[in-house]
Amino acid sequence: MAVDMMKKVPVREQEPKVRATNFDEVCLGYSQEEAVEEAARCLNCKNPKCVEGCPVHINIPGFIEQIKTGDFKKAYDVISESSSLPAVCGRVCPQETQCEQRCIRGIKGEAVSIGKLERFTADWAKENGVKPTPAAEKNGHKVAVIGAGPAGLTCAGDLAKLGYDVTIYEALHKAGGVLAYGIPEFRLPKDKVVEKEIENVRSLGVKIETDAVIGQATTVDELMNEEGFEAVFIGSGAGLPRFMNIPGETALGVFSANEFLTRNNLMKAYRDDYYTPIHRGKKVVVVGGGNVAMDAARTALRLGAEVHIVYRRSEEELPARREEVHHAKEEGIIFDLLTNPVEIIEDEETGWVKAIKCIRMELGEPDASGRRSPVEIEGSEFIIDCDTVIMSLGTSPNPLISSTTVGLDINKRKCIIADEENGKTTKEGVFAGGDAVTGAATVILAMGAGKAAAKGIDEFIKSQNA
Amino acid sequence: MYKILSAEKLNAVIYKMVVEAPLVAKHCLPGQFIIVKVGEEGERIPLTICDYDRKAGTITIVFQPIGQSTQKMAELEAGDAFDDFVGPLGRPSDLVETPIEELKKRKMVFIAGGVGTAPVYCQVKWLHENGITADVIIGCKSHDILIMEEEFKKVSNLYVTTDDGSYQRKGMVTQCLSDLIDKEGKKYDWCVAIGPMIMMKFVCKMTEEYGIHTVVSMNPIMVDGTGMCGACRLVVDGQVKFACVDGPEFDGHKVDFDGAMKRMRMYKTEEGREILKKQEGDTHHGGCGQCGGDE
């Protein structure tokens, strides 16, 4: 078959009907032949725009050149210079708005499938036991990282490569942050990908202390004053769920997406051999339109429910990745757009959710930010019967660390104030990045922030010891 | 791993363990809780701290097995270990942030029910160490399940009441409280009640009538215990609160107990189903009336 150079080499996926009944990964990834074929579409631009689109600036044409020649090990080494979590990023980055959006191929045809090639390279490295290269020697300086999510793991990995003695403190019993508790197995396999990727960070010499809730078990000030850490990076994320504050929200069967996903992903409640229970609804309404809403909806579907997504704007404004919306539709998720809940109705006898009352919306004129805000259509209330409601309205940073650290300033959205360039906060020696600074954003932006902070910390410690 | 230094069965239903957890022991205060997990497949179980020893780096926990996970916990022996032991979590009791002189002016009564006796001990002992001996009422079904009597005698004025009258006083803790006030001339202006939600609810009803400020320690369903999921949310004074970060202690007269008790039922059927499956094995046919059989 002739290869159409204008189009991406298609990637194999599980059939929608089959995958809707299991938690196995949807996208199966490229084979070696497919990867080499797709790599051949890269024009190896002299001034590669794709690299600018990548928040951690991976040398994209560089690693793709190695795939072309079949040297996958070298391709992995090139990626490892910039990224500690390529198997994760290749899977969950919104490439369509980052590297792939800038690809020259994308002007007339389809962009090079950079994400899928990165994923292929990282998966190949894992299967062949290739690991990132640790620092030649330690420099004797200690840095503490709070939170083992994408920002913390990246910062720790980069510092370890520079020779620092790094300890990550993680509140949960498993490292990974949102990679472990938030993003489901069918998008990001836990044992095969997340655990292995964290193993790679450990292999650089990074120590990870789980079950350590900073702000409670110990504080940032104690780490610096008593434990001898010269700098601290805060990558504690934005894990505090929002609710709508509408009547009926404490009814049985109403969950935050965080709770629903944590039970399912971190505690593996969907498996019979794990002890944590999960409510398997028959008809589930997920409120919200982001990636987390898609994840919750597709999880509920796999647990056997009919699932509706209720979102107050139209399809165009859905904040979720296109690929995820497409997958959700293929699997049979029903989208109730321009719809907003006003009340949750509970069964008076049992206390369980029995329906959700919604109102239809229309989009008004664009506001100052250019976004058309939804306006209620008077008298258009209607009822959707359901037994489960999952609130996916976004999250904000947990105040536990900021409230227990002397001199660490936050803004009115409770986000830590930090310099974008180097992660510097208002407290000397303390750096921050990721969702703790920006509010809920993406995995790759958190990694970019972790990377910038690692550089900032390196410069800070060198200046202190000059 | 967190080593279990001692494990003893206090009576037919209640277990006590001393666990090596230096970081928790270094920082915990009365009123706070921990989360334990047994095994890779285990769930995260919240337990209020009963006692701590900063020097030895240990935490004492007391629990009553009610579900599959706590049953599994009960099977552990000294020398075994918990996979995870997270804490301290939640806010400390207001006692530790109140000046001692203020506390000395308070006329305090602590009311403990069942396994809630353990967290009350942590607070009463702390007060005793600070020169204050409070009144304590322990309520239990019968004498044979009374726990920690000797420990309490050393640090408080203890009144025990049993539902069946098999030891000391007869009746519920509320009966005991009203007897102490109405018949024995006791005066209280501060009450701390810890026990089953239904007990705390009725204590609060009574203390509201007497005009006694009442603090309760809520024990809703939890998952992470750090404020990231809201499983433990409850309504206090019309506001939604997360017990794991805003509590677990709240003003008892402002807590929506009926709502909180309703939420406790959330996983009743799932839990019951698991226990039955385990106990009855192949013979399980759905006799609980809830699960409709195995499949």
PDB file of N, CA and C in Angstrom, chain A residues 164-238:
ATOM      1  N   TYR A 164      22.358  16.333  42.626  1.00  0.00           N
ATOM      2  CA  TYR A 164      21.777  16.652  43.935  1.00  0.00           C
ATOM      3  C   TYR A 164      21.234  15.403  44.620  1.00  0.00           C
ATOM      4  N   ASP A 165      21.215  15.491  45.975  1.00  0.00           N
ATOM      5  CA  ASP A 165      20.644  14.444  46.805  1.00  0.00           C
ATOM      6  C   ASP A 165      19.186  14.849  47.047  1.00  0.00           C
ATOM      7  N   VAL A 166      18.245  14.191  46.361  1.00  0.00           N
ATOM      8  CA  VAL A 166      16.853  14.643  46.365  1.00  0.00           C
ATOM      9  C   VAL A 166      15.926  13.660  47.086  1.00  0.00           C
ATOM     10  N   THR A 167      15.068  14.204  47.972  1.00  0.00           N
ATOM     11  CA  THR A 167      14.037  13.396  48.614  1.00  0.00           C
ATOM     12  C   THR A 167      12.676  13.985  48.279  1.00  0.00           C
ATOM     13  N   ILE A 168      11.773  13.134  47.770  1.00  0.00           N
ATOM     14  CA  ILE A 168      10.407  13.574  47.499  1.00  0.00           C
ATOM     15  C   ILE A 168       9.514  13.126  48.656  1.00  0.00           C
ATOM     16  N   TYR A 169       8.674  14.034  49.149  1.00  0.00           N
ATOM     17  CA  TYR A 169       7.684  13.703  50.176  1.00  0.00           C
ATOM     18  C   TYR A 169       6.298  13.663  49.543  1.00  0.00           C
ATOM     19  N   GLU A 170       5.641  12.524  49.658  1.00  0.00           N
ATOM     20  CA  GLU A 170       4.341  12.323  49.015  1.00  0.00           C
ATOM     21  C   GLU A 170       3.296  11.947  50.076  1.00  0.00           C
ATOM     22  N   ALA A 171       2.141  12.618  50.051  1.00  0.00           N
ATOM     23  CA  ALA A 171       1.115  12.394  51.077  1.00  0.00           C
ATOM     24  C   ALA A 171       0.397  11.050  50.914  1.00  0.00           C
ATOM     25  N   LEU A 172       0.174  10.620  49.678  1.00  0.00           N
ATOM     26  CA  LEU A 172      -0.540   9.357  49.456  1.00  0.00           C
ATOM     27  C   LEU A 172       0.412   8.173  49.604  1.00  0.00           C
ATOM     28  N   HIS A 173      -0.132   6.967  49.534  1.00  0.00           N
ATOM     29  CA  HIS A 173       0.702   5.782  49.710  1.00  0.00           C
ATOM     30  C   HIS A 173       1.408   5.370  48.420  1.00  0.00           C
ATOM     31  N   LYS A 174       1.078   6.047  47.323  1.00  0.00           N
ATOM     32  CA  LYS A 174       1.752   5.763  46.053  1.00  0.00           C
ATOM     33  C   LYS A 174       2.219   7.063  45.421  1.00  0.00           C
ATOM     34  N   ALA A 175       3.348   7.026  44.757  1.00  0.00           N
ATOM     35  CA  ALA A 175       3.829   8.205  44.048  1.00  0.00           C
ATOM     36  C   ALA A 175       3.095   8.328  42.713  1.00  0.00           C
ATOM     37  N   GLY A 176       3.139   9.535  42.138  1.00  0.00           N
ATOM     38  CA  GLY A 176       2.544   9.733  40.814  1.00  0.00           C
ATOM     39  C   GLY A 176       1.561  10.894  40.768  1.00  0.00           C
ATOM     40  N   GLY A 177       0.996  11.237  41.931  1.00  0.00           N
ATOM     41  CA  GLY A 177      -0.003  12.313  41.940  1.00  0.00           C
ATOM     42  C   GLY A 177      -1.158  11.960  41.026  1.00  0.00           C
ATOM     43  N   VAL A 178      -1.539  12.917  40.185  1.00  0.00           N
ATOM     44  CA  VAL A 178      -2.693  12.714  39.307  1.00  0.00           C
ATOM     45  C   VAL A 178      -2.482  11.522  38.351  1.00  0.00           C
ATOM     46  N   LEU A 179      -1.222  11.189  38.080  1.00  0.00           N
ATOM     47  CA  LEU A 179      -0.938  10.041  37.207  1.00  0.00           C
ATOM     48  C   LEU A 179      -1.388   8.747  37.889  1.00  0.00           C
ATOM     49  N   ALA A 180      -1.360   8.755  39.251  1.00  0.00           N
ATOM     50  CA  ALA A 180      -1.733   7.549  39.995  1.00  0.00           C
ATOM     51  C   ALA A 180      -3.210   7.548  40.364  1.00  0.00           C
ATOM     52  N   TYR A 181      -3.733   8.695  40.829  1.00  0.00           N
ATOM     53  CA  TYR A 181      -5.116   8.687  41.329  1.00  0.00           C
ATOM     54  C   TYR A 181      -6.130   9.249  40.332  1.00  0.00           C
ATOM     55  N   GLY A 182      -5.679  10.081  39.390  1.00  0.00           N
ATOM     56  CA  GLY A 182      -6.628  10.802  38.547  1.00  0.00           C
ATOM     57  C   GLY A 182      -6.868  10.195  37.177  1.00  0.00           C
ATOM     58  N   ILE A 183      -5.805  10.062  36.395  1.00  0.00           N
ATOM     59  CA  ILE A 183      -5.968   9.596  35.013  1.00  0.00           C
ATOM     60  C   ILE A 183      -6.187   8.082  35.013  1.00  0.00           C
ATOM     61  N   PRO A 184      -7.256   7.619  34.385  1.00  0.00           N
ATOM     62  CA  PRO A 184      -7.597   6.192  34.471  1.00  0.00           C
ATOM     63  C   PRO A 184      -6.636   5.267  33.716  1.00  0.00           C
ATOM     64  N   GLU A 185      -6.675   4.047  34.154  1.00  0.00           N
ATOM     65  CA  GLU A 185      -5.911   2.929  33.588  1.00  0.00           C
ATOM     66  C   GLU A 185      -6.028   2.847  32.054  1.00  0.00           C
ATOM     67  N   PHE A 186      -7.234   3.112  31.519  1.00  0.00           N
ATOM     68  CA  PHE A 186      -7.419   2.920  30.077  1.00  0.00           C
ATOM     69  C   PHE A 186      -6.745   4.009  29.238  1.00  0.00           C
ATOM     70  N   ARG A 187      -6.299   5.096  29.918  1.00  0.00           N
ATOM     71  CA  ARG A 187      -5.518   6.121  29.219  1.00  0.00           C
ATOM     72  C   ARG A 187      -4.053   6.026  29.597  1.00  0.00           C
ATOM     73  N   LEU A 188      -3.805   5.574  30.816  1.00  0.00           N
ATOM     74  CA  LEU A 188      -2.449   5.580  31.353  1.00  0.00           C
ATOM     75  C   LEU A 188      -2.284   4.381  32.294  1.00  0.00           C
ATOM     76  N   PRO A 189      -1.808   3.249  31.775  1.00  0.00           N
ATOM     77  CA  PRO A 189      -1.707   2.038  32.597  1.00  0.00           C
ATOM     78  C   PRO A 189      -0.776   2.276  33.798  1.00  0.00           C
ATOM     79  N   LYS A 190      -1.229   1.835  34.972  1.00  0.00           N
ATOM     80  CA  LYS A 190      -0.486   2.121  36.204  1.00  0.00           C
ATOM     81  C   LYS A 190       0.780   1.266  36.354  1.00  0.00           C
ATOM     82  N   ASP A 191       0.626  -0.053  36.286  1.00  0.00           N
ATOM     83  CA  ASP A 191       1.798  -0.918  36.506  1.00  0.00           C
ATOM     84  C   ASP A 191       2.774  -0.816  35.344  1.00  0.00           C
ATOM     85  N   LYS A 192       2.240  -0.848  34.143  1.00  0.00           N
ATOM     86  CA  LYS A 192       3.077  -0.912  32.947  1.00  0.00           C
ATOM     87  C   LYS A 192       3.787   0.411  32.670  1.00  0.00           C
ATOM     88  N   VAL A 193       3.122   1.518  32.928  1.00  0.00           N
ATOM     89  CA  VAL A 193       3.708   2.818  32.562  1.00  0.00           C
ATOM     90  C   VAL A 193       4.089   3.688  33.768  1.00  0.00           C
ATOM     91  N   VAL A 194       3.112   4.012  34.616  1.00  0.00           N
ATOM     92  CA  VAL A 194       3.372   4.977  35.695  1.00  0.00           C
ATOM     93  C   VAL A 194       4.428   4.451  36.667  1.00  0.00           C
ATOM     94  N   GLU A 195       4.238   3.224  37.153  1.00  0.00           N
ATOM     95  CA  GLU A 195       5.188   2.665  38.125  1.00  0.00           C
ATOM     96  C   GLU A 195       6.587   2.562  37.535  1.00  0.00           C
ATOM     97  N   LYS A 196       6.665   2.156  36.287  1.00  0.00           N
ATOM     98  CA  LYS A 196       7.972   2.000  35.633  1.00  0.00           C
ATOM     99  C   LYS A 196       8.656   3.354  35.478  1.00  0.00           C
ATOM    100  N   GLU A 197       7.855   4.350  35.116  1.00  0.00           N
ATOM    101  CA  GLU A 197       8.423   5.683  34.928  1.00  0.00           C
ATOM    102  C   GLU A 197       8.960   6.218  36.261  1.00  0.00           C
ATOM    103  N   ILE A 198       8.216   5.964  37.346  1.00  0.00           N
ATOM    104  CA  ILE A 198       8.668   6.404  38.666  1.00  0.00           C
ATOM    105  C   ILE A 198       9.919   5.615  39.075  1.00  0.00           C
ATOM    106  N   GLU A 199       9.946   4.353  38.699  1.00  0.00           N
ATOM    107  CA  GLU A 199      11.128   3.514  38.946  1.00  0.00           C
ATOM    108  C   GLU A 199      12.361   4.147  38.282  1.00  0.00           C
ATOM    109  N   ASN A 200      12.167   4.676  37.081  1.00  0.00           N
ATOM    110  CA  ASN A 200      13.264   5.344  36.380  1.00  0.00           C
ATOM    111  C   ASN A 200      13.765   6.568  37.138  1.00  0.00           C
ATOM    112  N   VAL A 201      12.828   7.333  37.717  1.00  0.00           N
ATOM    113  CA  VAL A 201      13.230   8.509  38.501  1.00  0.00           C
ATOM    114  C   VAL A 201      14.020   8.043  39.721  1.00  0.00           C
ATOM    115  N   ARG A 202      13.555   6.955  40.355  1.00  0.00           N
ATOM    116  CA  ARG A 202      14.298   6.389  41.500  1.00  0.00           C
ATOM    117  C   ARG A 202      15.696   5.946  41.084  1.00  0.00           C
ATOM    118  N   SER A 203      15.788   5.406  39.879  1.00  0.00           N
ATOM    119  CA  SER A 203      17.086   4.879  39.430  1.00  0.00           C
ATOM    120  C   SER A 203      18.109   6.004  39.246  1.00  0.00           C
ATOM    121  N   LEU A 204      17.627   7.256  39.211  1.00  0.00           N
ATOM    122  CA  LEU A 204      18.545   8.389  39.152  1.00  0.00           C
ATOM    123  C   LEU A 204      19.061   8.741  40.542  1.00  0.00           C
ATOM    124  N   GLY A 205      18.554   8.038  41.567  1.00  0.00           N
ATOM    125  CA  GLY A 205      19.010   8.277  42.936  1.00  0.00           C
ATOM    126  C   GLY A 205      18.031   9.058  43.788  1.00  0.00           C
ATOM    127  N   VAL A 206      16.843   9.350  43.241  1.00  0.00           N
ATOM    128  CA  VAL A 206      15.837  10.115  43.988  1.00  0.00           C
ATOM    129  C   VAL A 206      15.159   9.200  45.015  1.00  0.00           C
ATOM    130  N   LYS A 207      15.065   9.686  46.270  1.00  0.00           N
ATOM    131  CA  LYS A 207      14.363   8.921  47.305  1.00  0.00           C
ATOM    132  C   LYS A 207      12.903   9.416  47.366  1.00  0.00           C
ATOM    133  N   ILE A 208      11.960   8.508  47.505  1.00  0.00           N
ATOM    134  CA  ILE A 208      10.561   8.913  47.605  1.00  0.00           C
ATOM    135  C   ILE A 208       9.979   8.407  48.923  1.00  0.00           C
ATOM    136  N   GLU A 209       9.587   9.357  49.790  1.00  0.00           N
ATOM    137  CA  GLU A 209       8.954   9.010  51.071  1.00  0.00           C
ATOM    138  C   GLU A 209       7.445   9.160  50.899  1.00  0.00           C
ATOM    139  N   THR A 210       6.716   8.034  50.890  1.00  0.00           N
ATOM    140  CA  THR A 210       5.254   8.124  50.791  1.00  0.00           C
ATOM    141  C   THR A 210       4.656   8.283  52.189  1.00  0.00           C
ATOM    142  N   ASP A 211       3.346   8.450  52.272  1.00  0.00           N
ATOM    143  CA  ASP A 211       2.626   8.629  53.553  1.00  0.00           C
ATOM    144  C   ASP A 211       3.111   9.847  54.328  1.00  0.00           C
ATOM    145  N   ALA A 212       3.731  10.810  53.681  1.00  0.00           N
ATOM    146  CA  ALA A 212       4.274  11.977  54.386  1.00  0.00           C
ATOM    147  C   ALA A 212       3.477  13.221  54.009  1.00  0.00           C
ATOM    148  N   VAL A 213       2.614  13.650  54.914  1.00  0.00           N
ATOM    149  CA  VAL A 213       1.765  14.814  54.649  1.00  0.00           C
ATOM    150  C   VAL A 213       2.479  16.054  55.183  1.00  0.00           C
ATOM    151  N   ILE A 214       3.078  16.820  54.266  1.00  0.00           N
ATOM    152  CA  ILE A 214       3.791  18.019  54.704  1.00  0.00           C
ATOM    153  C   ILE A 214       2.765  19.076  55.093  1.00  0.00           C
ATOM    154  N   GLY A 215       3.044  19.728  56.225  1.00  0.00           N
ATOM    155  CA  GLY A 215       2.048  20.635  56.791  1.00  0.00           C
ATOM    156  C   GLY A 215       1.422  19.974  58.015  1.00  0.00           C
ATOM    157  N   GLN A 216       1.540  18.639  58.078  1.00  0.00           N
ATOM    158  CA  GLN A 216       1.025  17.898  59.231  1.00  0.00           C
ATOM    159  C   GLN A 216       2.149  17.086  59.885  1.00  0.00           C
ATOM    160  N   ALA A 217       2.721  16.144  59.142  1.00  0.00           N
ATOM    161  CA  ALA A 217       3.760  15.292  59.715  1.00  0.00           C
ATOM    162  C   ALA A 217       5.040  16.087  59.932  1.00  0.00           C
ATOM    163  N   THR A 218       5.294  17.033  59.046  1.00  0.00           N
ATOM    164  CA  THR A 218       6.419  17.937  59.223  1.00  0.00           C
ATOM    165  C   THR A 218       6.131  19.149  58.342  1.00  0.00           C
ATOM    166  N   THR A 219       6.911  20.211  58.493  1.00  0.00           N
ATOM    167  CA  THR A 219       6.625  21.423  57.734  1.00  0.00           C
ATOM    168  C   THR A 219       7.810  21.801  56.849  1.00  0.00           C
ATOM    169  N   VAL A 220       7.558  22.702  55.920  1.00  0.00           N
ATOM    170  CA  VAL A 220       8.622  23.185  55.040  1.00  0.00           C
ATOM    171  C   VAL A 220       9.738  23.814  55.877  1.00  0.00           C
ATOM    172  N   ASP A 221       9.341  24.594  56.887  1.00  0.00           N
ATOM    173  CA  ASP A 221      10.346  25.233  57.740  1.00  0.00           C
ATOM    174  C   ASP A 221      11.216  24.210  58.458  1.00  0.00           C
ATOM    175  N   GLU A 222      10.595  23.131  58.938  1.00  0.00           N
ATOM    176  CA  GLU A 222      11.381  22.083  59.610  1.00  0.00           C
ATOM    177  C   GLU A 222      12.343  21.403  58.639  1.00  0.00           C
ATOM    178  N   LEU A 223      11.876  21.164  57.439  1.00  0.00           N
ATOM    179  CA  LEU A 223      12.744  20.515  56.446  1.00  0.00           C
ATOM    180  C   LEU A 223      13.998  21.363  56.225  1.00  0.00           C
ATOM    181  N   MET A 224      13.814  22.695  56.187  1.00  0.00           N
ATOM    182  CA  MET A 224      14.942  23.575  55.908  1.00  0.00           C
ATOM    183  C   MET A 224      15.796  23.826  57.148  1.00  0.00           C
ATOM    184  N   ASN A 225      15.140  23.999  58.295  1.00  0.00           N
ATOM    185  CA  ASN A 225      15.900  24.362  59.496  1.00  0.00           C
ATOM    186  C   ASN A 225      16.469  23.178  60.250  1.00  0.00           C
ATOM    187  N   GLU A 226      15.759  22.038  60.210  1.00  0.00           N
ATOM    188  CA  GLU A 226      16.210  20.892  61.011  1.00  0.00           C
ATOM    189  C   GLU A 226      16.767  19.742  60.187  1.00  0.00           C
ATOM    190  N   GLU A 227      16.245  19.564  58.993  1.00  0.00           N
ATOM    191  CA  GLU A 227      16.649  18.391  58.215  1.00  0.00           C
ATOM    192  C   GLU A 227      17.773  18.681  57.226  1.00  0.00           C
ATOM    193  N   GLY A 228      18.175  19.917  57.149  1.00  0.00           N
ATOM    194  CA  GLY A 228      19.340  20.250  56.329  1.00  0.00           C
ATOM    195  C   GLY A 228      19.099  20.346  54.834  1.00  0.00           C
ATOM    196  N   PHE A 229      17.840  20.564  54.425  1.00  0.00           N
ATOM    197  CA  PHE A 229      17.604  20.762  52.998  1.00  0.00           C
ATOM    198  C   PHE A 229      17.894  22.222  52.640  1.00  0.00           C
ATOM    199  N   GLU A 230      18.675  22.422  51.587  1.00  0.00           N
ATOM    200  CA  GLU A 230      19.069  23.783  51.228  1.00  0.00           C
ATOM    201  C   GLU A 230      18.004  24.489  50.404  1.00  0.00           C
ATOM    202  N   ALA A 231      17.180  23.707  49.748  1.00  0.00           N
ATOM    203  CA  ALA A 231      16.077  24.287  48.986  1.00  0.00           C
ATOM    204  C   ALA A 231      14.909  23.302  49.000  1.00  0.00           C
ATOM    205  N   VAL A 232      13.696  23.853  48.818  1.00  0.00           N
ATOM    206  CA  VAL A 232      12.504  23.021  48.779  1.00  0.00           C
ATOM    207  C   VAL A 232      11.703  23.381  47.535  1.00  0.00           C
ATOM    208  N   PHE A 233      11.228  22.369  46.818  1.00  0.00           N
ATOM    209  CA  PHE A 233      10.324  22.612  45.693  1.00  0.00           C
ATOM    210  C   PHE A 233       8.935  22.130  46.090  1.00  0.00           C
ATOM    211  N   ILE A 234       7.944  23.007  45.956  1.00  0.00           N
ATOM    212  CA  ILE A 234       6.564  22.620  46.276  1.00  0.00           C
ATOM    213  C   ILE A 234       5.809  22.329  44.978  1.00  0.00           C
ATOM    214  N   GLY A 235       5.439  21.079  44.821  1.00  0.00           N
ATOM    215  CA  GLY A 235       4.659  20.655  43.654  1.00  0.00           C
ATOM    216  C   GLY A 235       3.463  19.872  44.161  1.00  0.00           C
ATOM    217  N   SER A 236       2.701  20.508  45.037  1.00  0.00           N
ATOM    218  CA  SER A 236       1.637  19.788  45.744  1.00  0.00           C
ATOM    219  C   SER A 236       0.318  19.775  44.990  1.00  0.00           C
ATOM    220  N   GLY A 237       0.296  20.424  43.800  1.00  0.00           N
ATOM    221  CA  GLY A 237      -0.879  20.295  42.946  1.00  0.00           C
ATOM    222  C   GLY A 237      -2.089  21.081  43.412  1.00  0.00           C
ATOM    223  N   ALA A 238      -3.199  20.810  42.750  1.00  0.00           N
ATOM    224  CA  ALA A 238      -4.472  21.443  43.095  1.00  0.00           C
ATOM    225  C   ALA A 238      -5.469  20.322  43.275  1.00  0.00           C
TER     226      ALA A 238
END
